[in-house]
Amino acid sequence: MVFDKDTQDRIDSWTSSEYDQDTVRQVKRLVDDKEETELLDSFYKNLEFGTGGLRGIMGVGSNRMNKYTIGKATQGLANYLKKQFPDQVVKVAVSYDSRNNSKVFGQLVADVFSANDIHVFLFDELRPTPMLSYAVRYYACQGGVMLTASHNPKEYNGYKAYWNDGGQLVAPHDKNVIAEVDAIQSVSAIKFDRCSENITMVGSDFDDLYIAANTRLSIHPEAVSANKELKIVYSPIHGTGLTIVPKMLNAWGFDNVYVVEEQAKPDGNFPTVVYPNPEEEEAMSMAMRKGQELDADVVMATDPDADRVGVAVKNGKGQFQLLNGNQIGSLLVYYVLSSKKDKLELKENDYSVKTIVTTNLIRAISESFDVKCYETLTGFKFIGEVMTELLGKENYLVGGEESYGFLVGDLVRDKDAVNSCAFIAEMTAYFKGKGKTLFDVLIDLYTQYGFYQEKLISLTKKGKSGAEEIKQMMINLRKDAPKTLGGIPVKEIRDYEKQEAYDLLTGSKCGIDLPKSDVLQFITVEGDVISARPSGTEPKIKFYCSVKETLLEPSSFTHVSESLEKKVQRIMADIVKD
């Protein structure tokens, strides 16, 4: 086996006496068995913070999630926090989800922080990501850590780092923390010895605080009271949602909440699904079947750390149909803004937020209510960053991203599926009182604002070779940008890495007022938006397509939908090259 010098040096170092015997034994076994691919993928680099923090496959190695990579990340974060807040008692909150090793990793993180004389608020049982964000704000912490790999497969785990506003790390803190982590050259520099007096356990009493704060955000409690018979089917997909979503729905006044029992127990092996991701129809199938059996009004499911929510509603044929993230977000934005307007509660400084790859229907809805709509890079941490920057100046109402992450109100600085479940249920009750399903309302939106249809294609490219392939795909797109897509001329190219937009028809250029990001967007003369973006949290490159057509009347929905789907397929065939 021949590796580059850096990779070989990392392998050699992990067989030294700095590492525990079990770790050394595992690395030596890989070497003895000549597991070349596994060794290369495990050691060719160090795990880095992406749009969602630290995330990777569990196992031994510098590019894996384990005691040492997590300990190193925590020591680096601890060093940075102490430098940034030198004259304060530094406090952090720590929580974890249902994944294998998450609780062990959470306790490890708490140990390292406590050993660095940082006070830790550690949840005594698994709790959702949004509750970690709320805890950072509630306890006035300078930082926080959530142990989760969100919706990734079972072999993954992850480490989401938070700043004092309750949002995930953004510039310059994300890069600065990486620098602190990289500065740690020896395991001996990591303080692993727990200092119990620096750890405060957070129990179930905190649930009541979080639930009460969210309940006060309810816009139409009278609609809930009038529709208490509303049938809700909910699945936590073996994750943290079970600990809080049913309690939240009950607190809002919903009595008929049916949990999918087969997926209720927290289990890091996720035995009933291939991927614990509510974006996937397969992961939602059990909940949808139960919804059909019970003739439910709405079906919802959350991912393992309960920051994303999938929704299924009855279509015009009475069958349950999945909504995509763009549709859920559009419905929430419309519900919040229209309800606020009806109650004369909209203010001049209200705003919504969406990401650059999220449907422009949200912008159209916002502008129709004279509500400003901000746009950010992909990743809810950037929405949280806008909320923090505008705090005290403008009033955040609602925001979301196409990847099933939404937030109503400003209690946290991250996407919140618990909060979203409550509002989706309330929204369902409100429109049921008007004789409409959420599917009916969605078609009304398409009739009023235009029929927006979106599609996402993800290509998985694992390991070092996969990362290089993804990088080359983006290089090729920049070098030989398509002039037409689906037979439609491209009018504009937006390169977020170069922070420039190019008008191909006039030859003019203009700047993009967003941070640099490896994203390309192609805008056709018909207004279609096609985006290419390497994922910051998974070994994937993602292609997004959004097209639009007029919907003159609801009866034309199926015909127009089929027409748009064919258009999307033609466009995607021109840009997605596997």
Coordinates of C-alpha atoms in Angstrom, one line a residue:
M1 CA 0.0 0.0 0.0
V2 CA 1.4 3.4 -1.0
F3 CA -0.2 6.6 0.3
D4 CA 0.8 10.2 0.0
K5 CA 3.1 11.4 2.9
D6 CA 0.3 13.3 4.8
T7 CA -2.0 10.3 4.8
Q8 CA 0.7 7.9 5.8
D9 CA 1.8 10.2 8.6
R10 CA -1.7 10.3 10.0
I11 CA -1.9 6.5 9.9
D12 CA 1.4 6.2 11.7
S13 CA 0.5 8.7 14.3
W14 CA -2.8 6.8 15.2
T15 CA -0.7 3.7 16.1
S16 CA 1.3 5.7 18.6
S17 CA 1.0 5.5 22.4
E18 CA -1.1 8.7 22.5
Y19 CA -4.1 6.7 21.4
D20 CA -5.9 4.1 23.5
Q21 CA -5.2 0.4 22.9
D22 CA -8.5 -0.3 21.2
T23 CA -8.0 2.5 18.6
V24 CA -4.4 1.3 17.9
R25 CA -5.6 -2.2 17.5
Q26 CA -8.3 -1.2 15.0
V27 CA -5.9 0.8 12.9
K28 CA -3.3 -2.0 12.8
R29 CA -6.0 -4.4 11.8
L30 CA -6.8 -2.2 8.7
V31 CA -3.1 -2.1 7.9
D32 CA -2.6 -5.8 8.4
D33 CA -5.6 -6.7 6.3
K34 CA -4.5 -4.2 3.6
E35 CA -7.8 -2.4 3.7
E36 CA -6.4 0.3 1.3
T37 CA -9.7 2.1 0.4
E38 CA -10.9 2.2 4.0
L39 CA -7.5 3.5 5.2
L40 CA -7.4 6.2 2.6
D41 CA -11.0 7.3 3.2
S42 CA -10.3 7.3 7.0
F43 CA -7.0 9.2 6.9
Y44 CA -6.7 11.3 3.7
K45 CA -7.8 14.4 5.5
N46 CA -9.2 15.8 8.8
L47 CA -12.9 16.3 9.3
E48 CA -13.8 19.9 8.6
F49 CA -16.8 22.1 9.4
G50 CA -19.2 22.4 6.5
T51 CA -22.7 24.1 6.3
G52 CA -23.8 21.8 9.2
G53 CA -20.6 21.5 11.3
L54 CA -18.6 18.3 11.7
R55 CA -20.1 15.2 10.1
G56 CA -18.8 11.8 9.0
I57 CA -18.9 8.1 9.3
M58 CA -18.1 6.7 12.7
G59 CA -14.9 4.7 13.1
V60 CA -11.2 5.2 13.7
G61 CA -9.2 7.8 11.7
S62 CA -8.7 11.5 11.3
N63 CA -11.6 11.6 8.8
R64 CA -14.0 9.7 11.0
M65 CA -16.3 10.5 14.0
N66 CA -14.7 9.1 17.1
K67 CA -13.4 10.0 20.6
Y68 CA -10.3 11.8 19.2
T69 CA -11.8 13.8 16.3
I70 CA -14.7 14.9 18.6
G71 CA -12.3 15.6 21.4
K72 CA -10.0 17.7 19.2
A73 CA -13.0 19.7 17.8
T74 CA -14.2 20.4 21.3
Q75 CA -10.8 21.4 22.6
G76 CA -10.4 23.7 19.6
L77 CA -13.9 25.2 20.2
A78 CA -13.1 25.5 24.0
N79 CA -9.9 27.4 23.2
Y80 CA -11.6 29.8 20.9
L81 CA -14.5 30.5 23.3
K82 CA -12.1 31.3 26.1
K83 CA -10.2 33.7 23.8
Q84 CA -13.3 35.4 22.6
F85 CA -14.8 35.8 26.1
P86 CA -11.7 36.2 28.3
D87 CA -13.4 38.0 31.2
Q88 CA -16.5 35.9 31.5
V89 CA -17.6 32.6 32.9
V90 CA -18.0 30.7 29.6
K91 CA -21.1 28.5 29.3
V92 CA -22.1 26.0 26.7
A93 CA -25.2 23.8 26.2
V94 CA -24.8 20.2 24.9
S95 CA -27.5 17.8 23.6
Y96 CA -27.6 14.7 21.5
D97 CA -30.0 12.6 19.3
S98 CA -30.9 8.9 19.1
R99 CA -27.9 7.9 16.8
N100 CA -25.5 5.2 17.9
N101 CA -22.9 6.7 20.2
S102 CA -24.6 10.1 20.3
K103 CA -25.1 10.0 24.1
V104 CA -21.5 8.8 24.6
F105 CA -20.2 11.5 22.3
G106 CA -22.4 14.1 24.1
Q107 CA -20.9 13.1 27.5
L108 CA -17.4 13.2 26.0
V109 CA -18.0 16.8 24.7
A110 CA -19.3 17.8 28.2
D111 CA -16.2 16.2 29.8
V112 CA -13.8 18.2 27.6
F113 CA -15.6 21.5 28.1
S114 CA -15.8 21.0 31.8
A115 CA -12.1 20.1 32.0
N116 CA -11.4 23.4 30.3
D117 CA -13.2 25.2 33.1
I118 CA -16.3 25.9 30.9
H119 CA -19.7 25.5 32.5
V120 CA -21.8 22.9 30.7
F121 CA -25.6 22.6 30.5
L122 CA -25.9 18.9 29.5
F123 CA -29.3 17.4 28.6
D124 CA -29.8 14.3 30.7
E125 CA -31.7 12.6 27.8
L126 CA -31.8 12.9 24.1
R127 CA -33.5 16.1 22.9
P128 CA -34.0 17.8 19.5
T129 CA -31.6 20.2 17.8
P130 CA -34.0 23.2 18.2
M131 CA -34.1 22.7 21.9
L132 CA -30.3 22.9 22.0
S133 CA -30.5 26.3 20.2
Y134 CA -33.2 27.4 22.6
A135 CA -31.1 26.3 25.6
V136 CA -28.1 28.4 24.3
R137 CA -30.3 31.4 24.3
Y138 CA -32.2 30.6 27.5
Y139 CA -29.1 30.0 29.6
A140 CA -27.2 32.9 28.0
C141 CA -24.4 30.5 26.8
Q142 CA -21.5 31.6 24.6
G143 CA -21.8 28.4 22.6
G144 CA -23.3 25.0 22.2
V145 CA -22.9 21.6 20.6
M146 CA -25.5 19.2 19.2
L147 CA -24.4 15.6 18.5
T148 CA -26.3 14.5 15.4
A149 CA -25.9 13.6 11.8
S150 CA -29.5 14.8 11.1
H151 CA -31.0 12.7 8.3
N152 CA -27.8 10.8 7.2
P153 CA -27.6 7.0 7.1
K154 CA -27.0 5.1 10.4
E155 CA -23.2 4.8 10.0
Y156 CA -22.9 8.6 10.3
N157 CA -22.8 10.9 13.3
G158 CA -22.1 14.6 13.5
Y159 CA -21.3 17.6 15.6
K160 CA -23.1 20.9 15.2
A161 CA -21.4 23.8 16.8
Y162 CA -23.4 26.9 18.0
W163 CA -22.5 30.5 18.9
N164 CA -24.0 32.7 21.6
D165 CA -27.0 33.7 19.5
G166 CA -28.2 30.1 19.3
G167 CA -27.2 29.8 15.6
Q168 CA -24.7 27.5 14.1
L169 CA -21.2 28.9 13.5
V170 CA -20.9 31.3 10.7
A171 CA -18.0 33.5 9.4
P172 CA -15.6 34.4 10.9
H173 CA -16.1 32.0 13.8
D174 CA -16.4 28.8 11.7
K175 CA -13.0 29.2 10.0
N176 CA -11.4 30.5 13.3
V177 CA -12.6 27.4 15.2
I178 CA -11.1 25.3 12.4
A179 CA -7.8 27.1 12.8
E180 CA -7.9 26.4 16.6
V181 CA -8.6 22.8 15.9
D182 CA -5.8 22.5 13.4
A183 CA -3.4 24.1 15.9
I184 CA -3.8 21.1 18.1
Q185 CA -1.0 18.8 17.1
S186 CA -1.1 16.2 19.9
V187 CA -3.7 14.2 21.7
S188 CA -2.1 15.3 24.9
A189 CA -3.4 18.8 24.3
I190 CA -7.0 17.6 24.6
K191 CA -8.3 17.7 28.2
F192 CA -10.5 14.6 28.6
D193 CA -10.8 14.5 32.4
R194 CA -14.4 15.4 33.5
C195 CA -14.9 18.1 36.1
S196 CA -18.3 17.3 37.5
E197 CA -18.7 20.6 39.3
N198 CA -18.8 22.4 35.9
I199 CA -21.7 20.3 34.6
T200 CA -25.4 21.1 35.2
M201 CA -27.9 18.5 34.0
V202 CA -30.9 19.7 32.1
G203 CA -34.0 17.7 32.8
S204 CA -37.6 17.4 31.5
D205 CA -38.6 20.6 33.2
F206 CA -36.9 22.4 30.4
D207 CA -39.5 20.9 28.0
D208 CA -42.2 22.9 29.7
L209 CA -40.3 26.2 29.2
Y210 CA -39.8 25.4 25.5
I211 CA -43.4 24.3 25.0
A212 CA -44.8 27.3 26.8
A213 CA -42.7 29.8 24.8
N214 CA -43.8 28.2 21.5
T215 CA -47.5 28.0 22.5
R216 CA -47.5 31.8 22.9
L217 CA -46.7 32.1 19.2
S218 CA -50.0 30.5 18.2
I219 CA -51.9 32.7 15.8
H220 CA -55.3 31.1 15.7
P221 CA -55.9 29.2 18.9
E222 CA -59.6 29.6 18.3
A223 CA -59.3 27.5 15.1
V224 CA -57.6 24.7 17.2
S225 CA -60.4 24.8 19.7
A226 CA -63.0 24.7 17.0
N227 CA -61.3 21.7 15.4
K228 CA -60.2 19.6 18.4
E229 CA -61.2 16.5 16.5
L230 CA -58.5 17.0 13.9
K231 CA -56.7 13.7 13.4
I232 CA -52.9 14.0 13.3
V233 CA -50.6 11.1 12.5
Y234 CA -47.0 11.6 13.5
S235 CA -43.8 9.6 13.2
P236 CA -40.4 10.5 14.9
I237 CA -38.6 8.0 12.6
H238 CA -36.8 6.5 15.7
G239 CA -35.5 9.9 16.7
T240 CA -35.8 12.7 19.3
G241 CA -39.2 14.0 18.1
L242 CA -41.0 11.5 20.3
T243 CA -39.7 13.3 23.4
I244 CA -41.4 16.6 22.6
V245 CA -43.6 16.7 19.4
P246 CA -46.7 14.9 20.9
K247 CA -46.4 17.0 24.1
M248 CA -46.2 20.2 22.0
L249 CA -49.2 19.2 19.9
N250 CA -51.2 18.3 23.1
A251 CA -50.2 21.7 24.7
W252 CA -51.6 23.5 21.6
G253 CA -54.9 21.8 22.1
F254 CA -54.7 18.8 19.7
D255 CA -56.1 15.7 21.3
N256 CA -56.1 13.2 18.5
V257 CA -52.4 12.7 17.9
Y258 CA -51.5 9.2 16.7
V259 CA -47.9 8.1 16.9
V260 CA -46.6 5.5 14.4
E261 CA -45.7 2.9 17.0
E262 CA -43.3 0.9 14.7
Q263 CA -41.1 4.1 14.4
A264 CA -41.7 5.5 17.9
K265 CA -38.7 4.0 19.9
P266 CA -35.5 5.9 19.5
D267 CA -33.0 3.7 17.7
G268 CA -29.8 4.6 16.0
N269 CA -30.1 1.7 13.6
F270 CA -33.3 3.1 12.2
P271 CA -34.7 -0.4 11.6
T272 CA -37.8 0.5 9.6
V273 CA -36.2 2.8 7.0
V274 CA -33.3 2.9 4.6
Y275 CA -32.7 6.6 5.3
P276 CA -34.2 8.4 8.4
N277 CA -35.1 11.3 6.1
P278 CA -38.6 12.7 5.9
E279 CA -37.7 13.9 2.4
E280 CA -37.8 10.3 1.3
E281 CA -41.2 8.7 0.4
E282 CA -39.9 5.4 1.8
A283 CA -39.3 7.0 5.2
M284 CA -42.8 8.5 5.2
S285 CA -44.6 5.3 3.9
M286 CA -45.6 3.9 7.3
A287 CA -47.0 7.2 8.5
M288 CA -48.9 7.6 5.3
R289 CA -50.5 4.2 5.6
K290 CA -51.6 4.9 9.1
G291 CA -53.0 8.2 7.9
Q292 CA -55.0 6.5 5.2
E293 CA -56.3 3.9 7.7
L294 CA -57.4 6.6 10.2
D295 CA -58.6 9.0 7.6
A296 CA -56.3 11.6 9.2
D297 CA -56.3 15.3 8.3
V298 CA -52.5 15.5 8.2
V299 CA -49.5 13.2 8.4
M300 CA -46.1 14.5 9.7
A301 CA -42.7 12.9 10.3
T302 CA -39.5 14.4 11.7
D303 CA -35.9 13.3 11.2
P304 CA -33.7 12.0 14.0
D305 CA -32.8 15.4 15.6
A306 CA -36.2 16.8 14.8
D307 CA -35.2 19.9 12.9
R308 CA -36.7 18.8 9.6
V309 CA -40.4 17.8 9.0
G310 CA -42.1 15.9 6.1
V311 CA -45.8 16.3 5.5
A312 CA -48.4 14.4 3.6
V313 CA -52.0 15.7 3.0
K314 CA -55.0 14.5 1.1
N315 CA -55.2 15.4 -2.5
G316 CA -58.3 15.9 -4.6
K317 CA -58.8 12.2 -4.8
G318 CA -58.7 11.7 -1.0
Q319 CA -55.3 10.0 -1.2
F320 CA -52.3 11.1 0.9
Q321 CA -49.7 12.9 -1.2
L322 CA -46.3 14.1 0.0
L323 CA -45.6 17.8 -0.1
N324 CA -42.0 18.8 -0.9
G325 CA -40.1 21.3 1.2
N326 CA -40.8 24.2 -1.1
Q327 CA -44.6 23.5 -0.9
I328 CA -44.5 23.2 2.9
G329 CA -42.5 26.4 3.3
S330 CA -44.8 28.3 0.9
L331 CA -47.9 27.2 2.8
L332 CA -46.4 28.2 6.1
V333 CA -45.3 31.7 4.8
Y334 CA -48.8 32.2 3.3
Y335 CA -50.5 31.1 6.5
V336 CA -48.4 33.3 8.8
L337 CA -48.6 36.4 6.6
S338 CA -52.2 36.2 5.7
S339 CA -53.2 35.5 9.3
K340 CA -51.2 38.4 10.5
K341 CA -52.8 40.7 7.9
D342 CA -56.3 39.5 8.9
K343 CA -55.5 40.3 12.5
L344 CA -54.0 43.7 11.5
E345 CA -50.7 42.6 13.0
L346 CA -48.4 43.1 10.0
K347 CA -45.8 45.8 10.5
E348 CA -43.6 47.7 8.1
N349 CA -40.4 46.1 9.4
D350 CA -41.6 42.5 9.2
Y351 CA -39.7 40.1 7.0
S352 CA -39.3 36.5 5.8
V353 CA -36.2 34.6 4.7
K354 CA -35.4 31.9 2.2
T355 CA -32.3 30.4 0.7
I356 CA -31.1 30.8 -2.9
V357 CA -32.2 27.3 -3.9
T358 CA -35.6 27.6 -2.3
T359 CA -38.7 28.4 -4.4
N360 CA -39.4 32.0 -5.5
L361 CA -43.0 31.4 -4.6
I362 CA -42.1 32.4 -1.1
R363 CA -40.8 35.7 -2.4
A364 CA -43.9 36.2 -4.4
I365 CA -46.2 35.5 -1.4
S366 CA -44.1 37.8 0.8
E367 CA -44.1 40.7 -1.6
S368 CA -47.9 40.4 -2.1
F369 CA -48.2 41.2 1.6
D370 CA -45.6 44.0 1.4
V371 CA -43.3 41.9 3.5
K372 CA -39.6 42.0 2.7
C373 CA -38.1 38.7 1.7
Y374 CA -34.4 38.2 2.4
E375 CA -32.3 35.6 0.5
T376 CA -29.3 33.7 1.9
L377 CA -26.9 31.0 1.0
T378 CA -28.0 27.4 1.5
G379 CA -28.0 26.3 5.1
F380 CA -30.3 27.4 7.9
K381 CA -27.3 28.9 9.7
F382 CA -27.4 31.7 7.2
I383 CA -31.1 32.4 8.0
G384 CA -30.2 32.5 11.6
E385 CA -27.4 34.9 10.8
V386 CA -29.8 37.3 9.2
M387 CA -32.1 37.0 12.2
T388 CA -29.3 37.9 14.6
E389 CA -28.1 40.8 12.4
L390 CA -31.6 42.3 12.2
L391 CA -32.5 41.8 15.8
G392 CA -34.0 45.0 17.2
K393 CA -34.1 46.6 13.8
E394 CA -36.6 44.4 11.9
N395 CA -39.1 41.7 12.9
Y396 CA -38.6 38.1 11.7
L397 CA -41.9 36.3 11.1
V398 CA -41.2 33.1 9.1
G399 CA -38.5 31.4 7.0
G400 CA -37.4 28.2 5.5
E401 CA -35.5 26.2 3.0
E402 CA -36.4 23.5 0.4
S403 CA -34.7 20.8 2.5
Y404 CA -37.7 20.6 4.8
G405 CA -36.4 23.1 7.4
F406 CA -38.7 25.9 8.7
L407 CA -39.1 28.2 11.6
V408 CA -42.0 30.4 12.7
G409 CA -41.1 33.1 15.3
D410 CA -37.7 33.9 16.6
L411 CA -37.3 31.7 19.7
V412 CA -34.4 29.8 18.2
R413 CA -31.8 30.4 15.4
D414 CA -32.1 27.1 13.6
K415 CA -34.8 25.2 11.7
D416 CA -37.3 23.7 14.2
A417 CA -39.5 20.8 13.2
V418 CA -41.2 20.8 16.6
N419 CA -42.3 24.4 16.1
S420 CA -43.2 23.6 12.5
C421 CA -45.3 20.6 13.5
A422 CA -47.4 22.8 15.8
F423 CA -47.9 25.4 13.1
I424 CA -48.7 22.9 10.4
A425 CA -51.3 21.3 12.6
E426 CA -52.8 24.8 13.5
M427 CA -52.7 25.7 9.8
T428 CA -54.6 22.5 8.9
A429 CA -57.2 23.2 11.6
Y430 CA -57.6 26.8 10.4
F431 CA -58.2 25.9 6.8
K432 CA -60.4 22.9 7.7
G433 CA -62.6 25.5 9.4
K434 CA -62.9 27.1 6.0
G435 CA -63.7 23.9 4.3
K436 CA -60.3 23.4 2.7
T437 CA -57.4 20.9 2.9
L438 CA -53.8 22.1 2.7
F439 CA -53.7 20.6 -0.8
D440 CA -56.7 22.9 -1.8
V441 CA -54.8 25.9 -0.4
L442 CA -51.6 25.0 -2.3
I443 CA -53.6 24.9 -5.6
D444 CA -55.1 28.3 -4.6
L445 CA -51.5 29.6 -4.2
Y446 CA -50.5 28.3 -7.6
T447 CA -53.6 29.9 -9.2
Q448 CA -52.9 33.3 -7.6
Y449 CA -49.1 33.4 -7.8
G450 CA -48.2 31.0 -10.6
F451 CA -47.5 27.2 -10.6
Y452 CA -43.9 26.7 -9.3
Q453 CA -42.6 23.2 -9.7
E454 CA -39.2 22.1 -8.3
K455 CA -37.0 19.0 -8.5
L456 CA -33.8 18.0 -6.7
I457 CA -31.3 15.4 -7.9
S458 CA -28.5 14.3 -5.6
L459 CA -25.5 12.4 -6.8
T460 CA -23.5 10.6 -4.1
K461 CA -19.7 10.4 -4.5
K462 CA -18.1 8.9 -1.5
G463 CA -14.5 9.0 -0.3
K464 CA -11.5 10.9 -1.5
S465 CA -12.1 10.0 -5.2
G466 CA -15.7 11.1 -4.8
A467 CA -14.7 14.5 -3.4
E468 CA -12.3 15.0 -6.3
E469 CA -15.0 14.0 -8.8
I470 CA -17.5 16.5 -7.3
K471 CA -14.8 19.2 -7.5
Q472 CA -14.1 18.4 -11.1
M473 CA -17.8 18.6 -12.0
M474 CA -18.0 22.1 -10.7
I475 CA -14.8 23.1 -12.6
N476 CA -16.3 21.7 -15.8
L477 CA -19.5 23.6 -15.3
R478 CA -17.6 26.8 -14.9
K479 CA -15.3 26.1 -17.8
D480 CA -18.0 25.0 -20.2
A481 CA -21.2 26.5 -19.0
P482 CA -24.4 25.4 -20.8
K483 CA -25.8 28.0 -23.3
T484 CA -29.2 26.2 -23.3
L485 CA -31.0 23.9 -20.9
G486 CA -33.9 21.8 -22.1
G487 CA -33.7 23.7 -25.4
I488 CA -34.2 27.0 -23.6
P489 CA -31.5 29.7 -23.9
V490 CA -29.7 30.6 -20.6
K491 CA -29.9 34.3 -19.9
E492 CA -27.9 34.7 -16.8
I493 CA -25.2 32.8 -14.8
R494 CA -24.7 33.4 -11.2
D495 CA -21.4 32.3 -9.7
Y496 CA -21.5 32.6 -6.0
E497 CA -17.8 31.5 -5.7
K498 CA -16.8 34.5 -7.8
Q499 CA -19.6 36.6 -6.3
E500 CA -20.6 37.7 -9.8
A501 CA -23.6 37.4 -12.1
Y502 CA -23.2 37.4 -15.9
D503 CA -25.9 38.5 -18.3
L504 CA -25.2 36.4 -21.4
L505 CA -27.6 38.5 -23.6
T506 CA -26.0 41.9 -22.8
G507 CA -22.5 40.8 -21.7
S508 CA -22.9 42.9 -18.5
K509 CA -21.7 41.8 -15.1
C510 CA -22.8 42.7 -11.5
G511 CA -21.8 41.7 -8.0
I512 CA -23.6 39.3 -5.7
D513 CA -23.9 40.6 -2.2
L514 CA -23.6 37.2 -0.4
P515 CA -20.5 35.4 1.0
K516 CA -18.5 33.2 -1.3
S517 CA -19.9 29.7 -1.8
D518 CA -19.3 27.0 -4.4
V519 CA -22.7 27.4 -6.1
L520 CA -23.6 28.0 -9.7
Q521 CA -27.0 29.1 -10.9
F522 CA -28.3 29.3 -14.5
I523 CA -31.4 31.4 -15.2
T524 CA -33.1 30.8 -18.6
V525 CA -35.0 33.4 -20.7
E526 CA -38.2 31.8 -19.3
G527 CA -37.2 32.4 -15.7
D528 CA -36.3 28.8 -14.9
V529 CA -33.7 28.6 -12.1
I530 CA -31.2 25.7 -12.2
S531 CA -28.6 25.4 -9.4
A532 CA -25.5 23.2 -8.9
R533 CA -24.1 22.9 -5.4
P534 CA -21.8 20.4 -3.6
S535 CA -23.3 19.5 -0.2
G536 CA -21.6 20.8 2.8
T537 CA -22.7 17.9 5.0
E538 CA -22.8 14.8 2.8
P539 CA -20.7 13.3 0.0
K540 CA -23.1 14.6 -2.6
I541 CA -23.5 17.2 -5.4
K542 CA -27.0 18.5 -5.7
F543 CA -28.8 19.9 -8.7
Y544 CA -31.9 22.0 -8.2
C545 CA -34.4 23.0 -10.8
S546 CA -37.4 25.4 -10.5
V547 CA -39.8 26.1 -13.3
K548 CA -43.0 28.2 -13.4
E549 CA -46.2 28.4 -15.5
T550 CA -49.5 30.1 -15.2
L551 CA -52.3 28.1 -13.7
L552 CA -55.6 29.6 -14.8
E553 CA -57.9 27.4 -12.9
P554 CA -57.6 24.5 -10.3
S555 CA -59.0 22.0 -12.8
S556 CA -55.9 22.4 -14.9
F557 CA -53.6 21.4 -12.1
T558 CA -52.8 17.9 -13.3
H559 CA -52.2 18.9 -16.9
V560 CA -49.9 21.8 -16.0
S561 CA -48.1 19.7 -13.4
E562 CA -47.4 17.0 -16.1
S563 CA -46.2 19.7 -18.5
L564 CA -43.8 21.2 -16.0
E565 CA -42.5 17.8 -15.0
K566 CA -41.5 17.1 -18.7
K567 CA -39.8 20.5 -18.8
V568 CA -37.9 19.7 -15.7
Q569 CA -36.8 16.4 -17.0
R570 CA -35.5 18.0 -20.2
I571 CA -33.5 20.6 -18.3
M572 CA -32.1 18.1 -15.8
A573 CA -31.0 15.8 -18.6
D574 CA -28.8 18.6 -20.0
I575 CA -27.0 19.5 -16.7
V576 CA -26.9 16.3 -14.5
K577 CA -24.0 14.2 -15.7
D578 CA -23.4 11.2 -13.5

